[in-house]
Structures are given as C-alpha cells and as structure tokens.
PDB file of C-alpha atoms (C1' of nucleotides) in Angstrom:
ATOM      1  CA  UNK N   1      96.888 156.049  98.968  1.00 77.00           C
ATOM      2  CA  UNK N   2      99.343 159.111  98.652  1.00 87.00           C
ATOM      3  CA  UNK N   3     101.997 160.191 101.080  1.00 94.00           C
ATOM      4  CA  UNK N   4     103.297 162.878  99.242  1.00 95.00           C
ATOM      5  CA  UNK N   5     103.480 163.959  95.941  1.00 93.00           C
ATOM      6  CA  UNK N   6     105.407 166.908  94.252  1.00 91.00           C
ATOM      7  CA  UNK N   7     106.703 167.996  91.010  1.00 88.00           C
ATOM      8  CA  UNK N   8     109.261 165.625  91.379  1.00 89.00           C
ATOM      9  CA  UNK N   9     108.726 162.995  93.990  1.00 92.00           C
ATOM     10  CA  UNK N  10     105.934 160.733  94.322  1.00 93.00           C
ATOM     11  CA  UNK N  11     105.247 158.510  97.524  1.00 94.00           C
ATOM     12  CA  UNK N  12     102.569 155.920  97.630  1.00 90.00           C
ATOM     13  CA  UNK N  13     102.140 152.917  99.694  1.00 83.00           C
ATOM     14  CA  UNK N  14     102.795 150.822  96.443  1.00 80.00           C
ATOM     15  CA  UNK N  15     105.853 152.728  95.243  1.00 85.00           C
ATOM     16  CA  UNK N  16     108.316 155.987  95.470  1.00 92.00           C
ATOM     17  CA  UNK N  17     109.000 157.252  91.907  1.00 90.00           C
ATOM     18  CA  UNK N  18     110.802 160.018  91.091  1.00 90.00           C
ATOM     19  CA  UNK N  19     110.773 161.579  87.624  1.00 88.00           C
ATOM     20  CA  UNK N  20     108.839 158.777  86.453  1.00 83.00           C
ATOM     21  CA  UNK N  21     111.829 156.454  87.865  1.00 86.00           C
ATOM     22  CA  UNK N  22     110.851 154.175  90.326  1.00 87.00           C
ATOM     23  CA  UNK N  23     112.695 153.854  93.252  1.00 91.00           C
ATOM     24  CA  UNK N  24     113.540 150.666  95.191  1.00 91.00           C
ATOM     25  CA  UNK N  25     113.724 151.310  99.064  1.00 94.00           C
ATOM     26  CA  UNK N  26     114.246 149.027 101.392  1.00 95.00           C
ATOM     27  CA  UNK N  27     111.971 148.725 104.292  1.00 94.00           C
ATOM     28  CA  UNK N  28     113.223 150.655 106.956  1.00 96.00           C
ATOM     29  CA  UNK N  29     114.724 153.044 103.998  1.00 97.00           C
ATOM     30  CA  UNK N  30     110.537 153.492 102.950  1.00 96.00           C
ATOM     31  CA  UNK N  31     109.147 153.485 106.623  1.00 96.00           C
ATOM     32  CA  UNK N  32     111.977 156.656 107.375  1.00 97.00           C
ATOM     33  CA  UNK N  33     110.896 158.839 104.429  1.00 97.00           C
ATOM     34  CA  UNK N  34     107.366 157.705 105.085  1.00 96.00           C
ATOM     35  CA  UNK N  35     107.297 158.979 108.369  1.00 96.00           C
ATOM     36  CA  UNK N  36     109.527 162.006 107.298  1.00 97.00           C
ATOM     37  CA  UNK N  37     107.660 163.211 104.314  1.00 96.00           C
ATOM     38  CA  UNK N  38     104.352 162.666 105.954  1.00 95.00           C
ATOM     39  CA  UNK N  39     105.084 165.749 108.423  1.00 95.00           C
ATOM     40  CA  UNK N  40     106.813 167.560 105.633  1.00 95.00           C
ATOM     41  CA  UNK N  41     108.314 171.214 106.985  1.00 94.00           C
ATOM     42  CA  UNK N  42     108.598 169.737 110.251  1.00 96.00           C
ATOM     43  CA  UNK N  43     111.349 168.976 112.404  1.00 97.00           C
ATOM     44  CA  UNK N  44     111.142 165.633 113.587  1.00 97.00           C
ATOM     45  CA  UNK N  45     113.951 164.936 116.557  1.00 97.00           C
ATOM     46  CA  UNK N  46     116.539 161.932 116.320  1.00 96.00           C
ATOM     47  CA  UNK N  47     114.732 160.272 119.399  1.00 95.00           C
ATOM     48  CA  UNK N  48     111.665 160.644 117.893  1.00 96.00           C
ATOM     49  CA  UNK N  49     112.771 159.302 114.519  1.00 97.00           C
ATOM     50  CA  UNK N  50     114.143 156.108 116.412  1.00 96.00           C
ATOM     51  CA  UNK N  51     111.339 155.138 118.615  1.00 95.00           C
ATOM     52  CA  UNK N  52     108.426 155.629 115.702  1.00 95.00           C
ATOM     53  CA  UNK N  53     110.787 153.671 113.173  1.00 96.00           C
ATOM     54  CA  UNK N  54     112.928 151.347 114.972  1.00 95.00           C
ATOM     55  CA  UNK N  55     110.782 151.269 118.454  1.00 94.00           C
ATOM     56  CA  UNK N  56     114.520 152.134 119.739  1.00 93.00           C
ATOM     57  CA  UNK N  57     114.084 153.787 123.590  1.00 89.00           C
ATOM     58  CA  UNK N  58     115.086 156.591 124.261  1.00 83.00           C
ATOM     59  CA  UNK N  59     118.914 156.832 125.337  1.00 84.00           C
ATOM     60  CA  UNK N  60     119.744 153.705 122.694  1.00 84.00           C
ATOM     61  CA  UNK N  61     123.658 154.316 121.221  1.00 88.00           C
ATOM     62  CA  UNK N  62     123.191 154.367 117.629  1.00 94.00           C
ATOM     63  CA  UNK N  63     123.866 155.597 114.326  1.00 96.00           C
ATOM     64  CA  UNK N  64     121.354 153.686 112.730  1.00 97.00           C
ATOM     65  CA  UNK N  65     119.388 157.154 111.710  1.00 97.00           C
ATOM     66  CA  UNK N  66     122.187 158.875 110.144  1.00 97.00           C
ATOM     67  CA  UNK N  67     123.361 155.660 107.862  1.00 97.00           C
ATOM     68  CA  UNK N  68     119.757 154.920 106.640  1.00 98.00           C
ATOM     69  CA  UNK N  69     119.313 158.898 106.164  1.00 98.00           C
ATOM     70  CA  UNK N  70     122.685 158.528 104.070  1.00 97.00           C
ATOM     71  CA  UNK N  71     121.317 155.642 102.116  1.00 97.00           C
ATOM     72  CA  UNK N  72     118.014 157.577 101.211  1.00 97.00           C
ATOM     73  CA  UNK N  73     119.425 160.551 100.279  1.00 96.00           C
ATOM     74  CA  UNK N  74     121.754 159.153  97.522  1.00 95.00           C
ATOM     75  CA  UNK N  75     118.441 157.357  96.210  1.00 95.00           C
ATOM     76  CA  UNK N  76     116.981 160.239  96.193  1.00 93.00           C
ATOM     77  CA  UNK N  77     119.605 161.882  93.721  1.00 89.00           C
ATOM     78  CA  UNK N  78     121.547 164.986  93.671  1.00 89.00           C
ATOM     79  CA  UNK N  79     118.035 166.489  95.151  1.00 91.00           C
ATOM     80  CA  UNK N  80     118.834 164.303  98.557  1.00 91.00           C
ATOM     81  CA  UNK N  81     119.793 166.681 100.846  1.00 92.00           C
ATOM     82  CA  UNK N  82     117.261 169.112  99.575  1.00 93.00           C
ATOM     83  CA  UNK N  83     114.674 166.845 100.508  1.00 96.00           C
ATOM     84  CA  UNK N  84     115.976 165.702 103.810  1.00 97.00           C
ATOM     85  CA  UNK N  85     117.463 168.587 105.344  1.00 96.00           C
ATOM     86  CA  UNK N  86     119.579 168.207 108.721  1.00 97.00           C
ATOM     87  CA  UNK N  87     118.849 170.281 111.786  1.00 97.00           C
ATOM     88  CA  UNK N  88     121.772 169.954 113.467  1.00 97.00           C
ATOM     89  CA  UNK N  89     121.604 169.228 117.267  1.00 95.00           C
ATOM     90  CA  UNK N  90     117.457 168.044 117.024  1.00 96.00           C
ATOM     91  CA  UNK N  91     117.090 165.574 114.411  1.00 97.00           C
ATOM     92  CA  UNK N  92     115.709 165.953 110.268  1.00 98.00           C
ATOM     93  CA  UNK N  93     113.132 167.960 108.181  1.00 97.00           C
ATOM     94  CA  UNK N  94     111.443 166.965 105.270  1.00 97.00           C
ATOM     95  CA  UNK N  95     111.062 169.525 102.597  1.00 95.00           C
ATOM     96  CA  UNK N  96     109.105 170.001  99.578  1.00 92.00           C
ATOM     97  CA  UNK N  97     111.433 171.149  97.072  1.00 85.00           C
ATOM     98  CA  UNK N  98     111.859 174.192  96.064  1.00 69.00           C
ATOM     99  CA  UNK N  99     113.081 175.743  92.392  1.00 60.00           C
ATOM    100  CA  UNK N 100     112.188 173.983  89.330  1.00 55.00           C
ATOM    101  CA  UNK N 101     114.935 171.365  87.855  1.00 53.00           C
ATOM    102  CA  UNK N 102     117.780 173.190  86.110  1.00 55.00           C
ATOM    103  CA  UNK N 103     118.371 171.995  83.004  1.00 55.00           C
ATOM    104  CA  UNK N 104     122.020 171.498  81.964  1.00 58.00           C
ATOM    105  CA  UNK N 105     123.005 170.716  78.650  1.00 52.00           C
ATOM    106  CA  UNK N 106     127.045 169.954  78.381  1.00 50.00           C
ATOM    107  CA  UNK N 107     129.027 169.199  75.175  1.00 43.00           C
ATOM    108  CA  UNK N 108     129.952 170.123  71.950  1.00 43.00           C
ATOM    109  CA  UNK N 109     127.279 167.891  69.953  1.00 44.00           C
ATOM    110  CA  UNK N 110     124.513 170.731  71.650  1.00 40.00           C
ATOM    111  CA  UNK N 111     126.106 174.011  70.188  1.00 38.00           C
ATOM    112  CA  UNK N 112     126.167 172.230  66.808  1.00 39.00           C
ATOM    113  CA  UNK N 113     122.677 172.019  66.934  1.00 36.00           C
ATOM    114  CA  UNK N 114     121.844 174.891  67.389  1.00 37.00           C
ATOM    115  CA  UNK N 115     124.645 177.018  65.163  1.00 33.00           C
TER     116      UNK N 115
ATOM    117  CA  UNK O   1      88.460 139.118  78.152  1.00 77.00           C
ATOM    118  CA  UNK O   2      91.804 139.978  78.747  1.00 85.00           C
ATOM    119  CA  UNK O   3      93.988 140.578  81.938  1.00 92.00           C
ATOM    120  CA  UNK O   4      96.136 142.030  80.933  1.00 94.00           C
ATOM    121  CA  UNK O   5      98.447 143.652  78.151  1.00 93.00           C
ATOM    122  CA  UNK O   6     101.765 145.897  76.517  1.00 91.00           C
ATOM    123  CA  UNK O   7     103.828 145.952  73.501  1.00 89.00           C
ATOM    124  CA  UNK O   8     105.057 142.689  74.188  1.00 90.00           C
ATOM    125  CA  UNK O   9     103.301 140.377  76.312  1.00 92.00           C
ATOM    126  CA  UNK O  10      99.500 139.432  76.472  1.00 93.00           C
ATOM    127  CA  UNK O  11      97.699 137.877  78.594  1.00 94.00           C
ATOM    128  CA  UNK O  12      93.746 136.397  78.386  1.00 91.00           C
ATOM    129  CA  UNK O  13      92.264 133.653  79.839  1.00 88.00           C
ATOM    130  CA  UNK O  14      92.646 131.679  76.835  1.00 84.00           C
ATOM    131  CA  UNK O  15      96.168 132.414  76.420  1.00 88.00           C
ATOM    132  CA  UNK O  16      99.647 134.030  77.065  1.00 93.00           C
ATOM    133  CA  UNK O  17     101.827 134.970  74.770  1.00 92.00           C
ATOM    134  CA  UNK O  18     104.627 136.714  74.112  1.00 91.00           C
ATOM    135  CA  UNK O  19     105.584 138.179  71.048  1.00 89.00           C
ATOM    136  CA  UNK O  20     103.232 136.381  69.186  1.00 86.00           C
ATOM    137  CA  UNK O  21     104.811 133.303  70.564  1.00 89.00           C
ATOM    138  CA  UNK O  22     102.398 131.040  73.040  1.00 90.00           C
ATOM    139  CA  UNK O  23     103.444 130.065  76.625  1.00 91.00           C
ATOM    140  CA  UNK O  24     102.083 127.328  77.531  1.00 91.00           C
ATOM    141  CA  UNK O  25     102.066 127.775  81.159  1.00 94.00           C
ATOM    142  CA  UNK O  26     100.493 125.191  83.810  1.00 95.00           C
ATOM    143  CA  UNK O  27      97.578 126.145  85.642  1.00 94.00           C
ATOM    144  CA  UNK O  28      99.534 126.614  89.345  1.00 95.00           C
ATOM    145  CA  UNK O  29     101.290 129.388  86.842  1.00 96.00           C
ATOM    146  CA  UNK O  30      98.766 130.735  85.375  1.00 96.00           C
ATOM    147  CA  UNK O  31      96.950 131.692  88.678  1.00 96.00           C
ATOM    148  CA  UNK O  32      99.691 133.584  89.595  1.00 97.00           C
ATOM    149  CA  UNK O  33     100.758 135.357  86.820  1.00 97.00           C
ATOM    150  CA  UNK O  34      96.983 136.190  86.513  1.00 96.00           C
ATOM    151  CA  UNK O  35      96.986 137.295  90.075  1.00 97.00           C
ATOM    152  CA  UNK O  36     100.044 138.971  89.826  1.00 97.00           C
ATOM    153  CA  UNK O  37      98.981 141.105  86.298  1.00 96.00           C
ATOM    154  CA  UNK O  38      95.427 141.789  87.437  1.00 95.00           C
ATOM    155  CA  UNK O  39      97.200 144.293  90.160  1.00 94.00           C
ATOM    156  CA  UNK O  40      99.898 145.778  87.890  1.00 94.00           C
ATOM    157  CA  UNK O  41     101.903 147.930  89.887  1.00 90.00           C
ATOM    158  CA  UNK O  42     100.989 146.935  93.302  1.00 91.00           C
ATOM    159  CA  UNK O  43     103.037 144.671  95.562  1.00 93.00           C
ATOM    160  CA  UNK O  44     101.177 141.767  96.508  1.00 96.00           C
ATOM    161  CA  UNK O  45     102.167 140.310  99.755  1.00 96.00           C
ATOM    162  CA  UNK O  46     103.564 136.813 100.215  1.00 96.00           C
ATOM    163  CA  UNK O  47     100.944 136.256 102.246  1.00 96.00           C
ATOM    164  CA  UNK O  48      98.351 137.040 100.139  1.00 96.00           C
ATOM    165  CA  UNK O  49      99.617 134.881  96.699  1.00 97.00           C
ATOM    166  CA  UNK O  50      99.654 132.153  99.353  1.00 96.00           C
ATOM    167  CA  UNK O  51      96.496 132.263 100.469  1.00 96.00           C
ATOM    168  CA  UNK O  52      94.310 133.395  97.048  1.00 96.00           C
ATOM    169  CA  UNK O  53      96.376 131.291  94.292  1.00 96.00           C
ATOM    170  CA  UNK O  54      96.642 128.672  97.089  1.00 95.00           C
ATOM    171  CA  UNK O  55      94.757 128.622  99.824  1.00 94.00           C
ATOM    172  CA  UNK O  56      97.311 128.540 102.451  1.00 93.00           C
ATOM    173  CA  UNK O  57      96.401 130.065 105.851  1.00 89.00           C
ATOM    174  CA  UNK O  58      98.985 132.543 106.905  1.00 84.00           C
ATOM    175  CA  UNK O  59     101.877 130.684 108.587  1.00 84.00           C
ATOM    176  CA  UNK O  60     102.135 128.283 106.231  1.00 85.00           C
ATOM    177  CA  UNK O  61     106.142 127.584 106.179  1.00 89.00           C
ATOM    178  CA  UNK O  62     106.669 126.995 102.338  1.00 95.00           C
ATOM    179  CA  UNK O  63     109.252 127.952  99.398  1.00 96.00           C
ATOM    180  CA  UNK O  64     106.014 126.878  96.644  1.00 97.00           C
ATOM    181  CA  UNK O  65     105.501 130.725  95.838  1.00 97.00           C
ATOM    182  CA  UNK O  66     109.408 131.302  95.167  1.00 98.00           C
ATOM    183  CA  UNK O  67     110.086 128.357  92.908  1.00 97.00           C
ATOM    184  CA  UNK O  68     106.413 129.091  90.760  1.00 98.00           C
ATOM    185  CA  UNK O  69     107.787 132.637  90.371  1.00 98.00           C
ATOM    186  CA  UNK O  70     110.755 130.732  89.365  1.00 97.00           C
ATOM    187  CA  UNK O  71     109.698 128.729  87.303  1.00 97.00           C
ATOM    188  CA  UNK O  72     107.275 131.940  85.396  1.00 96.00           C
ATOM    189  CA  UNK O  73     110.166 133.984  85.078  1.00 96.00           C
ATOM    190  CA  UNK O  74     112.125 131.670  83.062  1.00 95.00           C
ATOM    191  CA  UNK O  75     108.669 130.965  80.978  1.00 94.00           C
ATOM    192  CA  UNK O  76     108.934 135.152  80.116  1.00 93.00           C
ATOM    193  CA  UNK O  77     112.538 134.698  78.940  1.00 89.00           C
ATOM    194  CA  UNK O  78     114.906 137.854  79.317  1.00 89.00           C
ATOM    195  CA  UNK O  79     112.200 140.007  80.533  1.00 91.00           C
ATOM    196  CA  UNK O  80     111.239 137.483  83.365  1.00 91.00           C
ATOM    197  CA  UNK O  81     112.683 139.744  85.886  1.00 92.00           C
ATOM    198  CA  UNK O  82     111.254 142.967  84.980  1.00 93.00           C
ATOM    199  CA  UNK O  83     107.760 142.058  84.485  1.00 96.00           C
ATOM    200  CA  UNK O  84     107.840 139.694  88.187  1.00 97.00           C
ATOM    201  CA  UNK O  85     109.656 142.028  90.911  1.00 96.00           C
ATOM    202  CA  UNK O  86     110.826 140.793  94.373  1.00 96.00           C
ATOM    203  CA  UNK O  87     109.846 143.062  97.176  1.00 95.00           C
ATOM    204  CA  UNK O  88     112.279 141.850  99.585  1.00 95.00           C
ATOM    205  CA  UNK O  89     110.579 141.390 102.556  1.00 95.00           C
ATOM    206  CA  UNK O  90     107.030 141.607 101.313  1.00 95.00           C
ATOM    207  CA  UNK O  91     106.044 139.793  98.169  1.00 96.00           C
ATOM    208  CA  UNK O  92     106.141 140.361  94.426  1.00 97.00           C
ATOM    209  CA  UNK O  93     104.847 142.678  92.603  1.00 95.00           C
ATOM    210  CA  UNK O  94     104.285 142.324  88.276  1.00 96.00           C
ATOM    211  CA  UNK O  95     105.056 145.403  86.371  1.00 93.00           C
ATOM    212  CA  UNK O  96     104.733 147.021  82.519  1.00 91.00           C
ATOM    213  CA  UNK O  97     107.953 146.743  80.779  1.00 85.00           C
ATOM    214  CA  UNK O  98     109.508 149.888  80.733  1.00 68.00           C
ATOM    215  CA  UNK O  99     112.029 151.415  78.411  1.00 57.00           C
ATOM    216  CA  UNK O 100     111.388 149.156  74.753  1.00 49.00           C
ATOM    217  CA  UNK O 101     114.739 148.236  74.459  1.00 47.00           C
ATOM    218  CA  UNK O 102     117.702 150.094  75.488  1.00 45.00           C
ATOM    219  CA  UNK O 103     120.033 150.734  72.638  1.00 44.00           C
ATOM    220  CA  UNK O 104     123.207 152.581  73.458  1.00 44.00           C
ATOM    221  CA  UNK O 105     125.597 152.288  70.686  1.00 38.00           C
ATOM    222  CA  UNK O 106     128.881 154.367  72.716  1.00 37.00           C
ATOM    223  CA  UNK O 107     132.102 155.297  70.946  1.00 34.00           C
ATOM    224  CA  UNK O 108     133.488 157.936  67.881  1.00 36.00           C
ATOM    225  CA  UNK O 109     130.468 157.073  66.297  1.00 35.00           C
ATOM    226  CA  UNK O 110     128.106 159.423  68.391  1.00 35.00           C
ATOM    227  CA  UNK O 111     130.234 162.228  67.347  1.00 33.00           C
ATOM    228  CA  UNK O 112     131.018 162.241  64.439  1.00 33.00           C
ATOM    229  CA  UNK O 113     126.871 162.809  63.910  1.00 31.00           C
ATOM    230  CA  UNK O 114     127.425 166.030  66.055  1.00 32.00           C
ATOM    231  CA  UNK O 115     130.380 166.910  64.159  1.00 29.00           C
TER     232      UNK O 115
ATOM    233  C1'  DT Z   1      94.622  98.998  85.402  1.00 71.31           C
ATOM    234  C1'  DC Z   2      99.110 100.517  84.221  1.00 71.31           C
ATOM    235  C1'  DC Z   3     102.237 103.517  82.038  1.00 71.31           C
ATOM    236  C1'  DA Z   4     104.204 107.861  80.398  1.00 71.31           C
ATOM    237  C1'  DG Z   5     104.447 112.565  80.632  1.00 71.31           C
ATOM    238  C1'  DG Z   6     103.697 116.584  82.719  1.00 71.31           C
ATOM    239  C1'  DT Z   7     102.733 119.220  87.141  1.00 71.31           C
ATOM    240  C1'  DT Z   8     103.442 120.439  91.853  1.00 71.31           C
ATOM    241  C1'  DG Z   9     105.684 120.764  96.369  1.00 71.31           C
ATOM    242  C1'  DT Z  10     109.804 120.246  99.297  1.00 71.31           C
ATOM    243  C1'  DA Z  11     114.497 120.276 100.769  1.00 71.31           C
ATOM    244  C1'  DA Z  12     118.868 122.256 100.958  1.00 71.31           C
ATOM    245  C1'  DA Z  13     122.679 124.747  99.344  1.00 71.31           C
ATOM    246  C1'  DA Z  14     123.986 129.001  97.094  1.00 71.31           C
ATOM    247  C1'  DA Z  15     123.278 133.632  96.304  1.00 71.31           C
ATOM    248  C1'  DT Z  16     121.530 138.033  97.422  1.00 71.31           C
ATOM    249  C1'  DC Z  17     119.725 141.712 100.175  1.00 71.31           C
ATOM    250  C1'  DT Z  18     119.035 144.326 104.343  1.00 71.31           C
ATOM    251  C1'  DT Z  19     120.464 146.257 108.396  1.00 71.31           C
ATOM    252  C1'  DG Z  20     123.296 147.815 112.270  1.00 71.31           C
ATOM    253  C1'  DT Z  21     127.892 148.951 113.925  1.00 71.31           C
ATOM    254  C1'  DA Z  22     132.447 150.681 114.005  1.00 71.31           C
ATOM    255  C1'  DA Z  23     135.673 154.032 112.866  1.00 71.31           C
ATOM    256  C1'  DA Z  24     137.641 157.662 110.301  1.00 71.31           C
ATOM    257  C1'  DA Z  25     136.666 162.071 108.370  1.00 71.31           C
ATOM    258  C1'  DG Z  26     134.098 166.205 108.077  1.00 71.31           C
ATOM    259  C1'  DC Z  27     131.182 169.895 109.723  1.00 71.31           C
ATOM    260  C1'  DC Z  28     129.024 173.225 113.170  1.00 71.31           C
ATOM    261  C1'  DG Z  29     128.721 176.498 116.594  1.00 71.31           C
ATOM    262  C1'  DT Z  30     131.120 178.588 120.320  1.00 71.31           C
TER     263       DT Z  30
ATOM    264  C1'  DA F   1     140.850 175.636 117.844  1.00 71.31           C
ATOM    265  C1'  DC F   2     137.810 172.619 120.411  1.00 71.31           C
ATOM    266  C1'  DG F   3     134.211 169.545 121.651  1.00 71.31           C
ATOM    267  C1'  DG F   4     130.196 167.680 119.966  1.00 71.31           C
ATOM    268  C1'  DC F   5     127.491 166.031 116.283  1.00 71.31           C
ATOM    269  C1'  DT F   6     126.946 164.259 111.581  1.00 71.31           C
ATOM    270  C1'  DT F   7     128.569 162.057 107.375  1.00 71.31           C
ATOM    271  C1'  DT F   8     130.686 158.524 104.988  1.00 71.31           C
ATOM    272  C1'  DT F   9     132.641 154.034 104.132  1.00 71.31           C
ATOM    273  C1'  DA F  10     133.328 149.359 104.876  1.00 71.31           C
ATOM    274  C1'  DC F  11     132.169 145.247 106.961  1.00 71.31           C
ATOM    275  C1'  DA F  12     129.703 141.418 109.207  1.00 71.31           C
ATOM    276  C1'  DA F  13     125.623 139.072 110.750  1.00 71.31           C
ATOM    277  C1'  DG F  14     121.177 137.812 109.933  1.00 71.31           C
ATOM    278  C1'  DA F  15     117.270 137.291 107.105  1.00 71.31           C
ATOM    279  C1'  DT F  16     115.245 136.280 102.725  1.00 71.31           C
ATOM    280  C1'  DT F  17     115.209 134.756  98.094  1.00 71.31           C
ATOM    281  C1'  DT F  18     116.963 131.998  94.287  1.00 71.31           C
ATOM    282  C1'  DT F  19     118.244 127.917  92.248  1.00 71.31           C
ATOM    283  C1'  DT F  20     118.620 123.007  91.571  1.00 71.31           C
ATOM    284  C1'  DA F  21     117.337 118.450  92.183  1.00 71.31           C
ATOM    285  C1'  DC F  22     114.210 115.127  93.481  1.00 71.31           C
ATOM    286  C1'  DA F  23     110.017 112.698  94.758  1.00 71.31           C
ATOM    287  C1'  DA F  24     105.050 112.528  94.924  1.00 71.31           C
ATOM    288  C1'  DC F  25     101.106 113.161  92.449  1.00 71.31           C
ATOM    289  C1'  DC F  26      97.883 113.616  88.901  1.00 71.31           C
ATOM    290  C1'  DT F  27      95.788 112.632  84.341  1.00 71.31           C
ATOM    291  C1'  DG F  28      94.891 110.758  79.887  1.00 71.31           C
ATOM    292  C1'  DG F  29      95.545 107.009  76.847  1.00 71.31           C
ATOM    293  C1'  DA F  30      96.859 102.163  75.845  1.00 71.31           C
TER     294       DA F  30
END
DNA sequence: TCCAGGTTGTAAAAATCTTGTAAAAGCCGT
DNA sequence: ACGGCTTTTACAAGATTTTTACAACCTGGA
C-alpha cells in the first residue's frame, strides 16, 4: 500500500524511493516521514510529532524531533527541506513538491557537444 | 517453473545458478532464498522466515536465520549483499540487481573525449 | 551397522547500526 | 540586539547483525 507518491518521491510500506533510488531509512527515520507525508500540507505540532512517534508525553525535554528531521532531510537530497518544511514555533509540514527538477548541466565536455 | 530471474542469477526449482554457473545450495538454503525471491522487493520479517522456512513459533530466541543468510550470501559471491538486504530491525528483504556493473574509468582520459 | 561427508543449529565475540543527548552555532521574530 | 527556537555535529549507549568455530545430526554407501 501507498503513502504517498509524487513525481519524485515514492513511499510504500515496503520501500521509499526517490528517482528510482531507493532509500534506506531507519525505523523511526520511516515512521516520522510516514506520519508526516501521510497528512501532507498539514502542520503537524512538535508535541504531536513526539507522542504519535516516540509515545513521548507531553512536556518530555528533547531534541529527538529536530535530529531525526535533520537525518531525513539529507536522505531526502537537496529537495529535503522542500519536503519537510519548518513552521517555526508549532512543529513541521509535509509538502508535495512543487516545480519540476532543474536540470543543470556544468562543464566544458557539454558545450563541445553541442558546438 | 521458475521463481525467479535477471541478467544474472536464476532461480527454478530444479536449480540456481548464476551466470551459467550452478549453486549447489542445501535445502535449509534453498527455502529461503526461494522464500526470499518469491517476494522480490518486499521485506520479509524475521519473524516470518522463522516461522514459514522453519516453523518456529514467534519467540523463538535463535541466530539460525542470520548465519543461513550467511551462509547464501557467500554462495551468490560479490553480489551476495545486494540481492539479500538487512532491514535492520525487521528482516531481510531479496532484491533485483541494480545498476549491471558500475564502470567509472576517472582521470585525463574523460576529457580528452570532450576535447 | 559403521563410517565419511555434508548439513544444520548454537554460542560467543566482533562488527555494525540506530537512536537519543549534549552543546555549539545559526536563525527568527520582536 | 535579545531571547527563544531550530539546526548541526559529535559522541556514547544500547540493540541488532555478522562472522567464526564447533558440535550434533542426518544420510548414503561400504
């Protein structure tokens, strides 16, 4: 079954691919963008992030979120924080993302080509 | 019939080879790796190769799965790892070989075609 | 039946991976 | 600029897997 699914980024139960690359996430790394990208365009609060993911009580001490938010993002590529957005103050939004991939083609070997 | 196959390996119920070479695999492996193959792509609990391949009830305290997997991986050579995954945490899962085989070749080489 | 060879499971140490925390650095809004 | 919040990095502890060696167990043939 399919958590989400763009252009880009695939999330299944079985795997996370993106661009045909599969991605190894830990648990708690797949159970946070599980639970993230399954209320994509939402805003889902710190507290709320800790109690559904870590079963963490409200008032726990921790940076736990923002280091396994860290550590998904730079999975996720240069796209990371595009995907995971923060909302400073309430918590983290999952987003859809939004303008195509820009293609980029540096050094010399290209303009021979094409001269 | 067959279970399953790519480019390289193959793998009936008569037989597994690889590259036109047979394994000769014992039967303990062959269950698995049949098991395993049959579900390309999926991770297959622990749990689960315990119980099917054999017949442990969950709970079972054992290191049999690890040192089979161990002992198939070596059987597929260089590629052992690739085809057999760990899913840290939750089991194995058997997988296509990707990319052929990756040749870079870096240096003044590579330019000197662009130049 | 007994032996030889191959198969299977276990134990234990070594290696690896995951996860949470601490602390410094950076960013945000006022 | 300031206080509060987030990011980033590094580290340590704990959990899990890998690896090796060994012993028990089959099984077929002598």
């Amino acid at each position: 079954m399919q958590i989400f699914h763009d252009e880009h980024l695939s999330i299944d139960w079985s795997a996370v691919r993106f661009d045909d690359v599969k991605l190894t996430l830990t648990r708690k790394e797949f159970e946070l963008l599980a639970m993230l990208s399954q209320n994509e365009g939402e805003t889902i609060p710190r507290e709320v992030l800790l109690e559904t993911v870590w079963g963490y009580r409200s008032g726990t001490r921790t940076r736990t979120l923002d280091v396994h938010v860290r550590r998904l993002r730079r999975k996720l590529g240069i796209y990371g924080e595009e995907y995971i957005q923060t909302i400073f103050g309430v918590g983290y939004r999952f987003a859809r993302l939004r303008a195509p991939r820009p293609l980029v083609i540096p050094g010399p070997a290209t303009y021979a080509i094409g001269a």
